[in-house]
Amino acid sequence: MTEPLPTFHGSFTIERRYPAAPKRVFAAFAKEASKRRWFAEVEGFETFEYKLDFRVGGAELSRFRFGDGPEVWLRATYHDIVPERRIILTYAMGIGDNPFSVSLTTTLFEPEGSGTLMTFTEQGAYLDKAEAVKGRETGTRDLFERLARELARG
Amino acid sequence: MTEPLPTFHGSFTIERRYPAAPKRVFAAFAKEASKRRWFAEVEGFETFEYKLDFRVGGAELSRFRFGDGPEVWLRATYHDIVPERRIILTYAMGIGDNPFSVSLTTTLFEPEGSGTLMTFTEQGAYLDKAEAVKGRETGTRDLFERLARELARG
């Protein structure tokens, strides 16, 4: 008898407020040099490659490892870009030939006073263990804290 | 003041049992001629183009219209294929330059007696109206009824 393949579905939404206008927050997602700083070059990770082609149909690629871990790849495709308002992409992460997650993310930017309310939603299929959903949410919250520091660079 | 862009998230799961082995049901997803019959050439729709490149990283493209409606495109990318067991893809549908949905789907095939238990999950961002989630589920159930007839061809 074949065991069912481990396949867990989950979703989470993160709201963050930043003291910068939507134009500035959006730019940190759209410009390769800026996104590389907060998204790819993370403490404790070794980044082998990072590329961003920010347009509908365009791809994003990151290859990295954490500590002594195996090389992980992340490949994203951009499906919808409304400048300063919305970004929708799909991405997979994996090791070697096998993805360990496939996700769909929506990031909304709304002006709030002189700042931005950012609402991020990830819907995903996680292919290793059920706790992966919670781990992904935690990792994403950490990235958005890094984005706060990127925006503070001015 | 700019209105927030209509962006609705939803997910649904459909279970279907078919009196055919996983190998046969999986083949109806994997072979272009078979999938074209139940997925693309639907009564009431005019199909302009259908292409399937069934491999990880491969694409699926369909262009069609319903009645006198506008031409709609569907573009999918395959992220995970475990023969006779699992298919994970992402797809967008749209009109002209604008997607009206971006989705992630997981289809699991399990043997059950001499037949197959198929479990399909769609997680999606629907960009027109909240009712789109329910409409997508209904349309998908219709497709799986068509798949039953395709499998009955023997």
mmCIF file of C-alpha atoms in Angstrom:
data_model
loop_
_atom_site.group_PDB
_atom_site.id
_atom_site.type_symbol
_atom_site.label_atom_id
_atom_site.label_comp_id
_atom_site.label_asym_id
_atom_site.label_seq_id
_atom_site.Cartn_x
_atom_site.Cartn_y
_atom_site.Cartn_z
ATOM 1 C CA MET A 1 0.000 0.000 0.000
ATOM 2 C CA THR A 2 1.336 3.390 -0.959
ATOM 3 C CA GLU A 3 1.284 6.058 1.741
ATOM 4 C CA PRO A 4 -0.392 9.349 0.722
ATOM 5 C CA LEU A 5 2.203 12.005 -0.074
ATOM 6 C CA PRO A 6 2.525 14.619 2.684
ATOM 7 C CA THR A 7 0.586 17.624 1.357
ATOM 8 C CA PHE A 8 -0.595 20.384 3.696
ATOM 9 C CA HIS A 9 -2.569 23.453 2.664
ATOM 10 C CA GLY A 10 -2.563 26.657 4.637
ATOM 11 C CA SER A 11 -2.796 30.398 4.407
ATOM 12 C CA PHE A 12 -1.920 33.386 6.526
ATOM 13 C CA THR A 13 -2.284 37.153 6.343
ATOM 14 C CA ILE A 14 0.176 39.674 7.785
ATOM 15 C CA GLU A 15 -0.611 43.385 8.152
ATOM 16 C CA ARG A 16 2.265 45.831 8.593
ATOM 17 C CA ARG A 17 2.235 49.590 8.855
ATOM 18 C CA TYR A 18 5.297 51.484 7.598
ATOM 19 C CA PRO A 19 6.064 55.197 8.067
ATOM 20 C CA ALA A 20 6.758 55.601 4.339
ATOM 21 C CA ALA A 21 4.437 56.345 1.419
ATOM 22 C CA PRO A 22 3.140 53.471 -0.795
ATOM 23 C CA LYS A 23 5.449 54.690 -3.585
ATOM 24 C CA ARG A 24 8.489 54.064 -1.377
ATOM 25 C CA VAL A 25 7.305 50.704 0.029
ATOM 26 C CA PHE A 26 6.345 49.459 -3.425
ATOM 27 C CA ALA A 27 9.789 50.451 -4.750
ATOM 28 C CA ALA A 28 11.426 48.159 -2.167
ATOM 29 C CA PHE A 29 9.644 45.266 -3.921
ATOM 30 C CA ALA A 30 10.205 46.525 -7.464
ATOM 31 C CA LYS A 31 13.903 47.475 -7.483
ATOM 32 C CA GLU A 32 16.329 44.569 -7.533
ATOM 33 C CA ALA A 33 19.044 46.238 -5.431
ATOM 34 C CA SER A 34 16.573 47.162 -2.698
ATOM 35 C CA LYS A 35 14.728 43.839 -2.615
ATOM 36 C CA ARG A 36 18.024 41.955 -2.592
ATOM 37 C CA ARG A 37 19.021 43.759 0.626
ATOM 38 C CA TRP A 38 15.960 42.916 2.707
ATOM 39 C CA PHE A 39 14.770 39.708 1.017
ATOM 40 C CA ALA A 40 17.888 37.813 -0.058
ATOM 41 C CA GLU A 41 20.907 38.935 1.942
ATOM 42 C CA VAL A 42 19.734 37.760 5.334
ATOM 43 C CA GLU A 43 22.005 37.192 8.377
ATOM 44 C CA GLY A 44 22.888 33.511 8.761
ATOM 45 C CA PHE A 45 22.170 32.780 5.101
ATOM 46 C CA GLU A 46 24.702 32.443 2.329
ATOM 47 C CA THR A 47 23.252 33.812 -0.911
ATOM 48 C CA PHE A 48 24.631 32.286 -4.114
ATOM 49 C CA GLU A 49 22.425 34.131 -6.584
ATOM 50 C CA TYR A 50 19.615 36.680 -6.644
ATOM 51 C CA LYS A 51 17.836 37.996 -9.753
ATOM 52 C CA LEU A 52 14.627 39.970 -10.145
ATOM 53 C CA ASP A 53 12.806 40.725 -13.396
ATOM 54 C CA PHE A 54 9.949 42.806 -11.997
ATOM 55 C CA ARG A 55 7.256 42.783 -14.692
ATOM 56 C CA VAL A 56 4.168 40.677 -15.400
ATOM 57 C CA GLY A 57 5.463 37.307 -16.614
ATOM 58 C CA GLY A 58 8.884 38.094 -15.193
ATOM 59 C CA ALA A 59 10.806 35.811 -12.845
ATOM 60 C CA GLU A 60 12.651 36.084 -9.544
ATOM 61 C CA LEU A 61 15.324 33.601 -8.582
ATOM 62 C CA SER A 62 17.195 33.120 -5.349
ATOM 63 C CA ARG A 63 19.641 30.381 -4.381
ATOM 64 C CA PHE A 64 20.909 30.256 -0.817
ATOM 65 C CA ARG A 65 21.665 28.100 2.176
ATOM 66 C CA PHE A 66 21.153 28.514 5.872
ATOM 67 C CA GLY A 67 24.205 27.652 7.961
ATOM 68 C CA ASP A 68 25.534 24.287 6.806
ATOM 69 C CA GLY A 69 22.208 23.306 5.246
ATOM 70 C CA PRO A 70 21.589 22.212 1.671
ATOM 71 C CA GLU A 71 21.279 24.714 -1.168
ATOM 72 C CA VAL A 72 17.680 25.923 -1.475
ATOM 73 C CA TRP A 73 16.170 27.531 -4.560
ATOM 74 C CA LEU A 74 13.258 29.938 -4.763
ATOM 75 C CA ARG A 75 11.634 30.691 -8.124
ATOM 76 C CA ALA A 76 8.822 33.211 -8.463
ATOM 77 C CA THR A 77 6.696 34.417 -11.366
ATOM 78 C CA TYR A 78 4.890 37.770 -11.330
ATOM 79 C CA HIS A 79 1.223 37.599 -12.385
ATOM 80 C CA ASP A 80 -0.202 41.004 -11.525
ATOM 81 C CA ILE A 81 1.472 44.345 -10.848
ATOM 82 C CA VAL A 82 -0.535 47.509 -10.143
ATOM 83 C CA PRO A 83 2.072 50.163 -9.313
ATOM 84 C CA GLU A 84 1.990 51.293 -5.667
ATOM 85 C CA ARG A 85 -1.132 49.182 -5.014
ATOM 86 C CA ARG A 86 -0.859 45.419 -5.625
ATOM 87 C CA ILE A 87 1.599 42.631 -6.454
ATOM 88 C CA ILE A 88 0.530 39.016 -7.060
ATOM 89 C CA LEU A 89 3.099 36.304 -7.612
ATOM 90 C CA THR A 90 3.477 32.564 -7.323
ATOM 91 C CA TYR A 91 6.645 30.958 -6.026
ATOM 92 C CA ALA A 92 8.078 27.555 -5.330
ATOM 93 C CA MET A 93 10.944 26.656 -3.012
ATOM 94 C CA GLY A 94 12.861 23.437 -3.156
ATOM 95 C CA ILE A 95 16.047 21.425 -2.859
ATOM 96 C CA GLY A 96 17.451 19.716 -5.946
ATOM 97 C CA ASP A 97 14.627 18.527 -8.192
ATOM 98 C CA ASN A 98 11.955 18.609 -5.493
ATOM 99 C CA PRO A 99 9.859 21.555 -4.359
ATOM 100 C CA PHE A 100 8.985 21.607 -0.662
ATOM 101 C CA SER A 101 6.393 24.333 -1.110
ATOM 102 C CA VAL A 102 4.375 26.063 -3.807
ATOM 103 C CA SER A 103 2.693 29.344 -2.859
ATOM 104 C CA LEU A 104 0.570 32.201 -4.125
ATOM 105 C CA THR A 105 1.049 35.619 -2.529
ATOM 106 C CA THR A 106 -0.870 38.879 -2.739
ATOM 107 C CA THR A 107 0.638 42.093 -1.371
ATOM 108 C CA LEU A 108 -1.640 45.134 -1.112
ATOM 109 C CA PHE A 109 -0.413 48.665 -0.402
ATOM 110 C CA GLU A 110 -2.791 51.359 0.851
ATOM 111 C CA PRO A 111 -2.015 54.904 1.962
ATOM 112 C CA GLU A 112 -2.732 55.537 5.661
ATOM 113 C CA GLY A 113 -1.919 59.060 6.752
ATOM 114 C CA SER A 114 1.597 59.693 5.480
ATOM 115 C CA GLY A 115 2.413 55.989 5.719
ATOM 116 C CA THR A 116 1.388 52.664 4.242
ATOM 117 C CA LEU A 117 -0.786 49.795 5.376
ATOM 118 C CA MET A 118 0.634 46.688 3.730
ATOM 119 C CA THR A 119 -1.476 43.510 3.701
ATOM 120 C CA PHE A 120 0.280 40.328 2.657
ATOM 121 C CA THR A 121 -1.557 37.026 2.118
ATOM 122 C CA GLU A 122 0.141 33.718 1.372
ATOM 123 C CA GLN A 123 -1.831 30.654 0.293
ATOM 124 C CA GLY A 124 0.327 27.583 -0.030
ATOM 125 C CA ALA A 125 0.828 23.872 -0.436
ATOM 126 C CA TYR A 126 3.566 22.655 1.923
ATOM 127 C CA LEU A 127 5.024 19.294 1.052
ATOM 128 C CA ASP A 128 7.008 18.232 4.095
ATOM 129 C CA LYS A 129 5.189 18.687 7.402
ATOM 130 C CA ALA A 130 2.124 20.474 8.773
ATOM 131 C CA GLU A 131 4.263 22.829 10.921
ATOM 132 C CA ALA A 132 5.725 24.293 7.726
ATOM 133 C CA VAL A 133 2.771 26.695 7.457
ATOM 134 C CA LYS A 134 3.549 28.258 10.842
ATOM 135 C CA GLY A 135 7.264 28.354 10.034
ATOM 136 C CA ARG A 136 6.610 30.156 6.781
ATOM 137 C CA GLU A 137 4.515 32.772 8.557
ATOM 138 C CA THR A 138 7.264 33.360 11.132
ATOM 139 C CA GLY A 139 9.912 33.659 8.432
ATOM 140 C CA THR A 140 7.765 36.093 6.472
ATOM 141 C CA ARG A 141 7.197 38.291 9.549
ATOM 142 C CA ASP A 142 10.992 38.384 10.003
ATOM 143 C CA LEU A 143 11.416 39.517 6.382
ATOM 144 C CA PHE A 144 8.901 42.343 6.872
ATOM 145 C CA GLU A 145 10.862 43.486 9.951
ATOM 146 C CA ARG A 146 13.917 43.585 7.678
ATOM 147 C CA LEU A 147 11.858 45.609 5.179
ATOM 148 C CA ALA A 148 11.205 48.167 7.955
ATOM 149 C CA ARG A 149 14.983 48.601 8.338
ATOM 150 C CA GLU A 150 15.406 48.864 4.561
ATOM 151 C CA LEU A 151 12.813 51.670 4.470
ATOM 152 C CA ALA A 152 14.599 53.439 7.336
ATOM 153 C CA ARG A 153 17.709 53.735 5.133
ATOM 154 C CA GLY A 154 15.848 56.698 3.613
ATOM 155 C CA MET B 1 -8.859 58.867 -2.365
ATOM 156 C CA THR B 2 -8.057 55.653 -4.174
ATOM 157 C CA GLU B 3 -10.425 52.739 -3.634
ATOM 158 C CA PRO B 4 -8.763 49.451 -2.605
ATOM 159 C CA LEU B 5 -8.506 47.073 -5.562
ATOM 160 C CA PRO B 6 -11.053 44.241 -5.392
ATOM 161 C CA THR B 7 -9.032 41.250 -4.162
ATOM 162 C CA PHE B 8 -10.757 38.191 -2.683
ATOM 163 C CA HIS B 9 -9.025 35.106 -1.355
ATOM 164 C CA GLY B 10 -10.680 31.729 -1.158
ATOM 165 C CA SER B 11 -10.118 28.025 -1.341
ATOM 166 C CA PHE B 12 -12.167 24.925 -1.919
ATOM 167 C CA THR B 13 -11.618 21.158 -1.983
ATOM 168 C CA ILE B 14 -13.484 18.701 -4.205
ATOM 169 C CA GLU B 15 -13.355 14.923 -3.713
ATOM 170 C CA ARG B 16 -14.381 12.661 -6.586
ATOM 171 C CA ARG B 17 -14.331 8.903 -6.863
ATOM 172 C CA TYR B 18 -13.819 7.379 -10.307
ATOM 173 C CA PRO B 19 -14.191 3.701 -11.283
ATOM 174 C CA ALA B 20 -10.777 3.703 -12.952
ATOM 175 C CA ALA B 21 -7.297 3.087 -11.568
ATOM 176 C CA PRO B 22 -5.027 6.053 -10.631
ATOM 177 C CA LYS B 23 -2.887 5.279 -13.682
ATOM 178 C CA ARG B 24 -5.865 5.911 -15.974
ATOM 179 C CA VAL B 25 -7.147 9.027 -14.160
ATOM 180 C CA PHE B 26 -3.658 10.522 -14.014
ATOM 181 C CA ALA B 27 -3.246 9.923 -17.761
ATOM 182 C CA ALA B 28 -6.333 12.063 -18.434
ATOM 183 C CA PHE B 29 -4.378 14.974 -16.900
ATOM 184 C CA ALA B 30 -1.043 14.100 -18.488
ATOM 185 C CA LYS B 31 -1.943 13.436 -22.134
ATOM 186 C CA GLU B 32 -2.766 16.511 -24.189
ATOM 187 C CA ALA B 33 -5.400 14.839 -26.418
ATOM 188 C CA SER B 34 -7.294 13.481 -23.430
ATOM 189 C CA LYS B 35 -7.115 16.624 -21.319
ATOM 190 C CA ARG B 36 -8.149 18.744 -24.280
ATOM 191 C CA ARG B 37 -11.383 16.724 -24.590
ATOM 192 C CA TRP B 38 -12.622 17.139 -21.023
ATOM 193 C CA PHE B 39 -10.906 20.386 -20.007
ATOM 194 C CA ALA B 40 -10.852 22.604 -23.095
ATOM 195 C CA GLU B 41 -13.503 21.528 -25.584
ATOM 196 C CA VAL B 42 -16.542 22.273 -23.468
ATOM 197 C CA GLU B 43 -20.101 22.720 -24.799
ATOM 198 C CA GLY B 44 -20.982 26.400 -25.190
ATOM 199 C CA PHE B 45 -17.331 27.428 -25.386
ATOM 200 C CA GLU B 46 -15.361 28.225 -28.515
ATOM 201 C CA THR B 47 -11.754 27.056 -28.090
ATOM 202 C CA PHE B 48 -9.162 28.984 -30.104
ATOM 203 C CA GLU B 49 -6.074 27.228 -28.815
ATOM 204 C CA TYR B 50 -5.075 24.489 -26.372
ATOM 205 C CA LYS B 51 -1.525 23.354 -25.606
ATOM 206 C CA LEU B 52 -0.136 21.195 -22.816
ATOM 207 C CA ASP B 53 3.523 20.625 -21.986
ATOM 208 C CA PHE B 54 3.118 18.224 -19.076
ATOM 209 C CA ARG B 55 6.418 18.306 -17.193
ATOM 210 C CA VAL B 56 7.784 20.238 -14.212
ATOM 211 C CA GLY B 57 8.360 23.796 -15.460
ATOM 212 C CA GLY B 58 6.114 23.118 -18.461
ATOM 213 C CA ALA B 59 3.181 25.300 -19.456
ATOM 214 C CA GLU B 60 -0.457 24.846 -20.380
ATOM 215 C CA LEU B 61 -2.288 27.421 -22.466
ATOM 216 C CA SER B 62 -5.926 27.724 -23.372
ATOM 217 C CA ARG B 63 -7.704 30.542 -25.200
ATOM 218 C CA PHE B 64 -11.492 30.412 -25.474
ATOM 219 C CA ARG B 65 -14.721 32.311 -25.214
ATOM 220 C CA PHE B 66 -18.106 31.505 -23.784
ATOM 221 C CA GLY B 67 -20.993 32.388 -26.110
ATOM 222 C CA ASP B 68 -20.490 35.935 -27.373
ATOM 223 C CA GLY B 69 -18.167 36.808 -24.475
ATOM 224 C CA PRO B 70 -14.650 38.198 -24.704
ATOM 225 C CA GLU B 71 -11.658 35.967 -25.378
ATOM 226 C CA VAL B 72 -10.313 34.531 -22.137
ATOM 227 C CA TRP B 73 -6.828 33.116 -21.644
ATOM 228 C CA LEU B 74 -5.658 30.539 -19.123
ATOM 229 C CA ARG B 75 -1.945 29.996 -18.510
ATOM 230 C CA ALA B 76 -0.683 27.312 -16.151
ATOM 231 C CA THR B 77 2.765 26.233 -14.974
ATOM 232 C CA TYR B 78 3.463 22.771 -13.552
ATOM 233 C CA HIS B 79 5.454 22.789 -10.292
ATOM 234 C CA ASP B 80 5.251 19.222 -9.031
ATOM 235 C CA ILE B 81 4.395 15.966 -10.784
ATOM 236 C CA VAL B 82 4.498 12.599 -8.974
ATOM 237 C CA PRO B 83 3.196 10.072 -11.514
ATOM 238 C CA GLU B 84 -0.206 8.598 -10.584
ATOM 239 C CA ARG B 85 -0.133 10.407 -7.215
ATOM 240 C CA ARG B 86 0.098 14.212 -7.285
ATOM 241 C CA ILE B 87 0.033 17.250 -9.600
ATOM 242 C CA ILE B 88 0.636 20.815 -8.377
ATOM 243 C CA LEU B 89 0.271 23.747 -10.732
ATOM 244 C CA THR B 90 -0.384 27.460 -10.647
ATOM 245 C CA TYR B 91 -2.600 29.158 -13.199
ATOM 246 C CA ALA B 92 -3.906 32.579 -14.067
ATOM 247 C CA MET B 93 -6.976 33.446 -16.133
ATOM 248 C CA GLY B 94 -7.576 36.804 -17.708
ATOM 249 C CA ILE B 95 -8.869 38.998 -20.486
ATOM 250 C CA GLY B 96 -6.418 41.101 -22.487
ATOM 251 C CA ASP B 97 -3.590 42.291 -20.247
ATOM 252 C CA ASN B 98 -5.451 41.753 -16.975
ATOM 253 C CA PRO B 99 -5.744 38.561 -14.938
ATOM 254 C CA PHE B 100 -9.079 38.097 -13.150
ATOM 255 C CA SER B 101 -7.741 35.239 -11.028
ATOM 256 C CA VAL B 102 -4.480 33.636 -9.968
ATOM 257 C CA SER B 103 -4.703 30.162 -8.422
ATOM 258 C CA LEU B 104 -2.697 27.298 -6.990
ATOM 259 C CA THR B 105 -4.110 23.792 -7.359
ATOM 260 C CA THR B 106 -3.150 20.427 -5.879
ATOM 261 C CA THR B 107 -4.641 17.216 -7.281
ATOM 262 C CA LEU B 108 -4.047 14.006 -5.307
ATOM 263 C CA PHE B 109 -4.805 10.524 -6.644
ATOM 264 C CA GLU B 110 -5.173 7.554 -4.287
ATOM 265 C CA PRO B 111 -6.190 3.989 -5.092
ATOM 266 C CA GLU B 112 -9.499 2.947 -3.505
ATOM 267 C CA GLY B 113 -10.503 -0.599 -4.337
ATOM 268 C CA SER B 114 -10.191 -0.852 -8.099
ATOM 269 C CA GLY B 115 -10.916 2.869 -8.466
ATOM 270 C CA THR B 116 -9.458 6.239 -7.556
ATOM 271 C CA LEU B 117 -10.166 8.812 -4.894
ATOM 272 C CA MET B 118 -9.204 12.164 -6.383
ATOM 273 C CA THR B 119 -8.837 15.171 -4.061
ATOM 274 C CA PHE B 120 -8.538 18.557 -5.718
ATOM 275 C CA THR B 121 -7.760 21.755 -3.775
ATOM 276 C CA GLU B 122 -7.744 25.232 -5.289
ATOM 277 C CA GLN B 123 -6.408 28.241 -3.369
ATOM 278 C CA GLY B 124 -6.905 31.465 -5.239
ATOM 279 C CA ALA B 125 -6.921 35.243 -5.468
ATOM 280 C CA TYR B 126 -10.012 36.418 -7.369
ATOM 281 C CA LEU B 127 -9.805 39.945 -8.668
ATOM 282 C CA ASP B 128 -13.337 40.851 -9.679
ATOM 283 C CA LYS B 129 -16.001 39.951 -7.109
ATOM 284 C CA ALA B 130 -16.376 37.801 -3.977
ATOM 285 C CA GLU B 131 -18.834 35.438 -5.708
ATOM 286 C CA ALA B 132 -16.048 34.390 -8.088
ATOM 287 C CA VAL B 133 -14.813 31.816 -5.538
ATOM 288 C CA LYS B 134 -18.164 29.989 -5.557
ATOM 289 C CA GLY B 135 -18.393 30.247 -9.351
ATOM 290 C CA ARG B 136 -14.943 28.720 -9.738
ATOM 291 C CA GLU B 137 -15.895 25.800 -7.522
ATOM 292 C CA THR B 138 -19.068 25.165 -9.545
ATOM 293 C CA GLY B 139 -17.165 25.334 -12.822
ATOM 294 C CA THR B 140 -14.528 22.941 -11.506
ATOM 295 C CA ARG B 141 -17.173 20.420 -10.366
ATOM 296 C CA ASP B 142 -18.615 20.560 -13.901
ATOM 297 C CA LEU B 143 -15.171 19.819 -15.359
ATOM 298 C CA PHE B 144 -14.758 16.780 -13.086
ATOM 299 C CA GLU B 145 -18.152 15.488 -14.259
ATOM 300 C CA ARG B 146 -16.798 15.830 -17.802
ATOM 301 C CA LEU B 147 -13.688 13.915 -16.678
ATOM 302 C CA ALA B 148 -15.996 11.051 -15.564
ATOM 303 C CA ARG B 149 -17.341 10.869 -19.145
ATOM 304 C CA GLU B 150 -13.809 11.009 -20.571
ATOM 305 C CA LEU B 151 -12.811 8.048 -18.362
ATOM 306 C CA ALA B 152 -15.926 6.135 -19.501
ATOM 307 C CA ARG B 153 -14.637 6.284 -23.076
ATOM 308 C CA GLY B 154 -12.438 3.372 -21.991
#
